[in-house]
CSV table of N, CA, C and O in Angstrom, one decimal:
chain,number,residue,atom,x,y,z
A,106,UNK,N,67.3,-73.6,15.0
A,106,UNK,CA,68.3,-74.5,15.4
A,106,UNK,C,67.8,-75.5,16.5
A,106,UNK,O,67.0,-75.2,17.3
A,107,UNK,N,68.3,-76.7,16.3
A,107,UNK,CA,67.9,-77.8,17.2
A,107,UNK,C,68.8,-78.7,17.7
A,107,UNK,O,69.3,-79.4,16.8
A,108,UNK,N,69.4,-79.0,19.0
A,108,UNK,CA,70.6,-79.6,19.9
A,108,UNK,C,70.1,-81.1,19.0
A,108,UNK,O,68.9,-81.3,19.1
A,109,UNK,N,70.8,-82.1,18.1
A,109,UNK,CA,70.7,-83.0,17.9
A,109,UNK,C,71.8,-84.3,18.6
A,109,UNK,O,71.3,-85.5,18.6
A,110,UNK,N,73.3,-84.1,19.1
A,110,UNK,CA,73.5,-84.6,20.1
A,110,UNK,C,74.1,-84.2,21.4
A,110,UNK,O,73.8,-83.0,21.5
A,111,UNK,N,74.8,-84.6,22.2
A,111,UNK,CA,75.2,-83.6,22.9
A,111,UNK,C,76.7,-83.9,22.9
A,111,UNK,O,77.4,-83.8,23.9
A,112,UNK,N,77.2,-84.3,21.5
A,112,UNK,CA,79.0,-84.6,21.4
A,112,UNK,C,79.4,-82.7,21.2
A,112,UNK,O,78.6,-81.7,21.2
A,113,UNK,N,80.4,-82.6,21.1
A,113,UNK,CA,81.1,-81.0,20.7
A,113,UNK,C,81.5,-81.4,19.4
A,113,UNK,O,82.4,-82.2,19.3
A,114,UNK,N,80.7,-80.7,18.2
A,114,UNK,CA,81.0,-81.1,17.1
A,114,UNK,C,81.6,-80.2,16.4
A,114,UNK,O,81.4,-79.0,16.7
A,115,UNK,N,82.6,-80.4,15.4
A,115,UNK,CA,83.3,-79.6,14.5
A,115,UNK,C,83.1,-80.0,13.3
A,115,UNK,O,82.5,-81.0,13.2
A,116,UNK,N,83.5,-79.2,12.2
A,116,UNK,CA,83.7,-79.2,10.7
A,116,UNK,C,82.2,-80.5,10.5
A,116,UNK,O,82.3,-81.7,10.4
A,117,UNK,N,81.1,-79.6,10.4
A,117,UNK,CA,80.0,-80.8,10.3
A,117,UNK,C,79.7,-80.4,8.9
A,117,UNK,O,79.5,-79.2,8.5
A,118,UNK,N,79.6,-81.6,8.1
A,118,UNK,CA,79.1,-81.4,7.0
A,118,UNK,C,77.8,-82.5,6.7
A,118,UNK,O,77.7,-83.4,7.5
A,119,UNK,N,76.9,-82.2,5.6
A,119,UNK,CA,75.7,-83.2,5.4
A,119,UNK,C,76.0,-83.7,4.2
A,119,UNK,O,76.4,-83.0,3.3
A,120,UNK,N,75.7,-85.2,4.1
A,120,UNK,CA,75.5,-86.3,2.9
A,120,UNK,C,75.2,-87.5,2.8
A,120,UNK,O,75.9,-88.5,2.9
A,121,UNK,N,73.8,-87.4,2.5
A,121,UNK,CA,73.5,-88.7,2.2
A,121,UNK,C,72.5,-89.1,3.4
A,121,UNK,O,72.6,-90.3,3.7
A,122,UNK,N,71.5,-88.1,4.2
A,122,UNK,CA,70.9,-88.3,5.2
A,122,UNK,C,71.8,-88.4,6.4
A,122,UNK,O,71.2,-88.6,7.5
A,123,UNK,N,73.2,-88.4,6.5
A,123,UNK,CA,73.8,-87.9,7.6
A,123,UNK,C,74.6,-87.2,8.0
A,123,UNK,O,75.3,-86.9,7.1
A,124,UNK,N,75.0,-86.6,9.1
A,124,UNK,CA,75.6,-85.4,9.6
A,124,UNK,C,76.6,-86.0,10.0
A,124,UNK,O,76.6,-86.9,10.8
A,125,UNK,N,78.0,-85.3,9.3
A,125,UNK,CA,79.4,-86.0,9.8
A,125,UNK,C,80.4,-85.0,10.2
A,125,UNK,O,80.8,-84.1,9.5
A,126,UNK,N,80.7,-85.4,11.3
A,126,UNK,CA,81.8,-84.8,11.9
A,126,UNK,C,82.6,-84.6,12.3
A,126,UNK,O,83.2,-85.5,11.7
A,127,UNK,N,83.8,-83.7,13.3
A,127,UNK,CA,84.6,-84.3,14.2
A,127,UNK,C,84.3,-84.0,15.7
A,127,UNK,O,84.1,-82.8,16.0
A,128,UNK,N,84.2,-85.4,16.7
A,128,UNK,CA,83.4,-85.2,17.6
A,128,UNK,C,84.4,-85.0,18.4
A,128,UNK,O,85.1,-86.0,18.7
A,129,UNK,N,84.6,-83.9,18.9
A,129,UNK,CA,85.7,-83.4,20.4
A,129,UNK,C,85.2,-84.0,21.9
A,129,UNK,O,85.9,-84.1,22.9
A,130,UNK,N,84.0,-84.5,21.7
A,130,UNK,CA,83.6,-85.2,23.2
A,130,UNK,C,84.5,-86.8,23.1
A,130,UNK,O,84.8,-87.7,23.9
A,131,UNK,N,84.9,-86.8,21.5
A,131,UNK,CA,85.9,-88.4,21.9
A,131,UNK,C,86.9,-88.3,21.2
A,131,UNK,O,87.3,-89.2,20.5
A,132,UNK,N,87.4,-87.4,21.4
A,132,UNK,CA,89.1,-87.5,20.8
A,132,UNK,C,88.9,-87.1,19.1
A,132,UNK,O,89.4,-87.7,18.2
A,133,UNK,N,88.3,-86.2,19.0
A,133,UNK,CA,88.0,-85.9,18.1
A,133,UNK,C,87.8,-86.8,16.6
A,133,UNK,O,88.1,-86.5,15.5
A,134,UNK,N,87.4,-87.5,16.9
A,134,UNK,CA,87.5,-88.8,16.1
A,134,UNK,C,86.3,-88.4,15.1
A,134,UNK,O,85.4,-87.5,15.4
A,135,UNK,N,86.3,-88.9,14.3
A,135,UNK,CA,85.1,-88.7,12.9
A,135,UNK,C,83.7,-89.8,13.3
A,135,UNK,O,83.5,-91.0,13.6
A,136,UNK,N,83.1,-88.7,13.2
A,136,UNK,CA,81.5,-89.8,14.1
A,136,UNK,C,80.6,-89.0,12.7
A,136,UNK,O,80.9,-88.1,11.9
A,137,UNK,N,79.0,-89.9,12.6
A,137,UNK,CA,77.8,-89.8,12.0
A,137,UNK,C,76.9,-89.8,13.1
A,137,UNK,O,76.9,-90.3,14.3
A,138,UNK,N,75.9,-89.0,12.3
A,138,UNK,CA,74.9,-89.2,13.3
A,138,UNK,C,73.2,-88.8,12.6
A,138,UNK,O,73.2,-87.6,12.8
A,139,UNK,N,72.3,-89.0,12.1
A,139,UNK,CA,71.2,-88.8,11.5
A,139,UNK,C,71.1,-87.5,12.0
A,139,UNK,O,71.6,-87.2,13.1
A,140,UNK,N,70.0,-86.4,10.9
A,140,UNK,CA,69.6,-85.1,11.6
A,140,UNK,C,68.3,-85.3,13.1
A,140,UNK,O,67.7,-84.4,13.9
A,141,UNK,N,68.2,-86.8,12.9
A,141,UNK,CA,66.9,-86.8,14.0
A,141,UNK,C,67.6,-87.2,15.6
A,141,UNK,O,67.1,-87.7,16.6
A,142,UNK,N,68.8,-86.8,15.3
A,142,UNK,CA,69.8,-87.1,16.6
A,142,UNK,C,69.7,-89.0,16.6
A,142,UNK,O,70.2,-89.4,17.6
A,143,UNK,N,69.2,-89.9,15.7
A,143,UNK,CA,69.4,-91.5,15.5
A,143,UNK,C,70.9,-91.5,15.5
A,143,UNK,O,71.6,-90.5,15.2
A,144,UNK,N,71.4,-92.7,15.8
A,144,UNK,CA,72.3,-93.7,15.1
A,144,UNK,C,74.1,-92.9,15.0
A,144,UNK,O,74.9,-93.1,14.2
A,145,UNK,N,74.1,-92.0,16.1
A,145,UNK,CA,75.2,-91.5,16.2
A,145,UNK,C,76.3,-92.8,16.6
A,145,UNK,O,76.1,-93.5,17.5
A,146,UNK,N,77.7,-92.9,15.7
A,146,UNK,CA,78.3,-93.6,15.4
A,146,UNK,C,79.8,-93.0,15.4
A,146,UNK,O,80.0,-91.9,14.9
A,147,UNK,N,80.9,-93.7,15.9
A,147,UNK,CA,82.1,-93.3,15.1
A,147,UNK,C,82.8,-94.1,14.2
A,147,UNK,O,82.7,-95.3,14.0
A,148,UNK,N,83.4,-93.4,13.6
A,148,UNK,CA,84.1,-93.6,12.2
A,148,UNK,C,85.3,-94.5,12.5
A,148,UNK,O,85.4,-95.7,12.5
A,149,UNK,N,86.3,-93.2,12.6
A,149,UNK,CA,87.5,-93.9,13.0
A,149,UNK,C,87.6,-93.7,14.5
A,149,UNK,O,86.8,-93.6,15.4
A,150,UNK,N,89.3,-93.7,14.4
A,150,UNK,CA,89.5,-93.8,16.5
A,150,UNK,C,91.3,-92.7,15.9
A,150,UNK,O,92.4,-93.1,16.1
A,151,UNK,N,91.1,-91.5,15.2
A,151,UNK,CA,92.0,-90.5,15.0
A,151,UNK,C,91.3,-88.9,15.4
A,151,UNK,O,90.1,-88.4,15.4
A,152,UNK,N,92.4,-88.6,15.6
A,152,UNK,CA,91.7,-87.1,15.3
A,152,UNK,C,91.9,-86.4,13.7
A,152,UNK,O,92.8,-86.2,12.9
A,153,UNK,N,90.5,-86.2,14.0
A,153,UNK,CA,90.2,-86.4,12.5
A,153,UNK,C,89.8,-84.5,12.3
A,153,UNK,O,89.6,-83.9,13.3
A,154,UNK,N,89.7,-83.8,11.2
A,154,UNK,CA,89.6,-82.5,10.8
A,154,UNK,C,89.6,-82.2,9.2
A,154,UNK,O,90.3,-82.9,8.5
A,155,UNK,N,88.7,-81.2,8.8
A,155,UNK,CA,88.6,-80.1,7.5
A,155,UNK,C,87.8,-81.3,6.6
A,155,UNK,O,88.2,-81.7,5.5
A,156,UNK,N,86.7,-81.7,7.1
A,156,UNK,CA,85.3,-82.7,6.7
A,156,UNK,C,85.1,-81.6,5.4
A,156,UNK,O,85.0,-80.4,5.6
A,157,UNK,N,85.0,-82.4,3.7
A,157,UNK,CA,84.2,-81.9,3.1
A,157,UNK,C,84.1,-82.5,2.2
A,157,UNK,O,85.1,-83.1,1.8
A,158,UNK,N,82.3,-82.7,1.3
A,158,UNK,CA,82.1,-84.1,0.4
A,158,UNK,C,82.0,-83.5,-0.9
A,158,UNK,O,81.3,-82.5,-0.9
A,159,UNK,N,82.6,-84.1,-2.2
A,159,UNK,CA,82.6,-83.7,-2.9
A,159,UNK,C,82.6,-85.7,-4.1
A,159,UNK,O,83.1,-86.8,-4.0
A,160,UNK,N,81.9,-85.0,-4.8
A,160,UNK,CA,81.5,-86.2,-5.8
A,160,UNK,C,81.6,-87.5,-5.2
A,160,UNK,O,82.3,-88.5,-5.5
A,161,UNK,N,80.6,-87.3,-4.1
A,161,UNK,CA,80.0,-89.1,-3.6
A,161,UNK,C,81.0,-89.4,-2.5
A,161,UNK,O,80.7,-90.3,-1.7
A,162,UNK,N,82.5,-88.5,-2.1
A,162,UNK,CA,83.1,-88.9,-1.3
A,162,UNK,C,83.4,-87.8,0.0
A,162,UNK,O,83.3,-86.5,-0.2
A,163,UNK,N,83.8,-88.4,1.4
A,163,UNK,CA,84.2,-87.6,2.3
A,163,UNK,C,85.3,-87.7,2.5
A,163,UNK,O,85.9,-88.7,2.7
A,164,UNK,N,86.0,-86.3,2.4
A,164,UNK,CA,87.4,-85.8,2.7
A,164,UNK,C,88.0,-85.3,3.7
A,164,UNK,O,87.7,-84.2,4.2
A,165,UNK,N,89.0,-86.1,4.3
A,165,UNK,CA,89.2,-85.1,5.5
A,165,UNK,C,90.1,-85.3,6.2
A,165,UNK,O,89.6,-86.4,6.5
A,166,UNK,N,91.2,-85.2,6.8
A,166,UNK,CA,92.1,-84.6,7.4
A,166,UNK,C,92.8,-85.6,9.0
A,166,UNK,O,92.5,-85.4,10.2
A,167,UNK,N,93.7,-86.6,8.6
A,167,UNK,CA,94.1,-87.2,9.9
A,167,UNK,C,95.4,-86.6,10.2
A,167,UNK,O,95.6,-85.5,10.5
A,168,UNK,N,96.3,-87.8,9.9
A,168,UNK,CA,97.8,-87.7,9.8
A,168,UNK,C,98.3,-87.2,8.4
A,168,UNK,O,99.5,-87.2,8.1
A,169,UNK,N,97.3,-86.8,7.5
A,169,UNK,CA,97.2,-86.7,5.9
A,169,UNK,C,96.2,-86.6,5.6
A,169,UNK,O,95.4,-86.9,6.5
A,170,UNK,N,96.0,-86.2,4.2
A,170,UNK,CA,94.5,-86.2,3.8
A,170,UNK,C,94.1,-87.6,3.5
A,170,UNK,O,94.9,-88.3,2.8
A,171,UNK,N,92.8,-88.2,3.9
A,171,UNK,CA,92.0,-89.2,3.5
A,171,UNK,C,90.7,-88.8,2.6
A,171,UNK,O,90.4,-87.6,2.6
A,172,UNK,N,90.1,-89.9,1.9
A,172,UNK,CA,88.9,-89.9,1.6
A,172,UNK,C,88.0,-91.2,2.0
A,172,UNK,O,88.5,-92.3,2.2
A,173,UNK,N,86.8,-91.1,1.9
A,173,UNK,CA,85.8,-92.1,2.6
A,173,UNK,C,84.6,-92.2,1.3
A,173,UNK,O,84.1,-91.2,0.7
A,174,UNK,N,84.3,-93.5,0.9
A,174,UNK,CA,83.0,-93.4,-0.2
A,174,UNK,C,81.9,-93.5,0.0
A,174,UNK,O,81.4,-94.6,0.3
A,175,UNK,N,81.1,-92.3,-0.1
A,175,UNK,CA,79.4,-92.5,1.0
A,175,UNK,C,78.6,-93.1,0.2
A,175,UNK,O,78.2,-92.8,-1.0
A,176,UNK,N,78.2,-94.3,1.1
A,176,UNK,CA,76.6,-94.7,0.4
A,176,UNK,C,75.7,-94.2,0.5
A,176,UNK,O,74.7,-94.7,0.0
């Protein structure tokens, strides 16, 4: 195991060379972040929850369920 950032991450799933999350250090909002701890980013500005990708897309959980299309 290796500390890659220092956000409080939840429901992390991997796709597509990046690690996606919900990051509790900001409102739990949906953030990325490379496994080499690069390019940590957020998504939206919701609290976001139950991350999981399934045929090219990420699913997951605001006010309702959403989906997102990963490149």
């Amino acid at each position: 195991s290796e500390r890659v950032t220092n956000s409080r991450a939840q429901y992390i799933v991997y796709a597509n060379g990046w690690l996606y999350f919900s990051n509790y250090s900001r409102g739990a909002y949906l953030s990325k972040i490379r496994p080499d701890g690069s390019g940590e980013e957020i998504l939206n500005r919701e609290d976001t929850k139950d991350l999981f990708v399934k045929d090219g897309y990420l699913y997951f959980t605001t006010n309702g369920p959403k989906k997102m299309a990963l490149q």
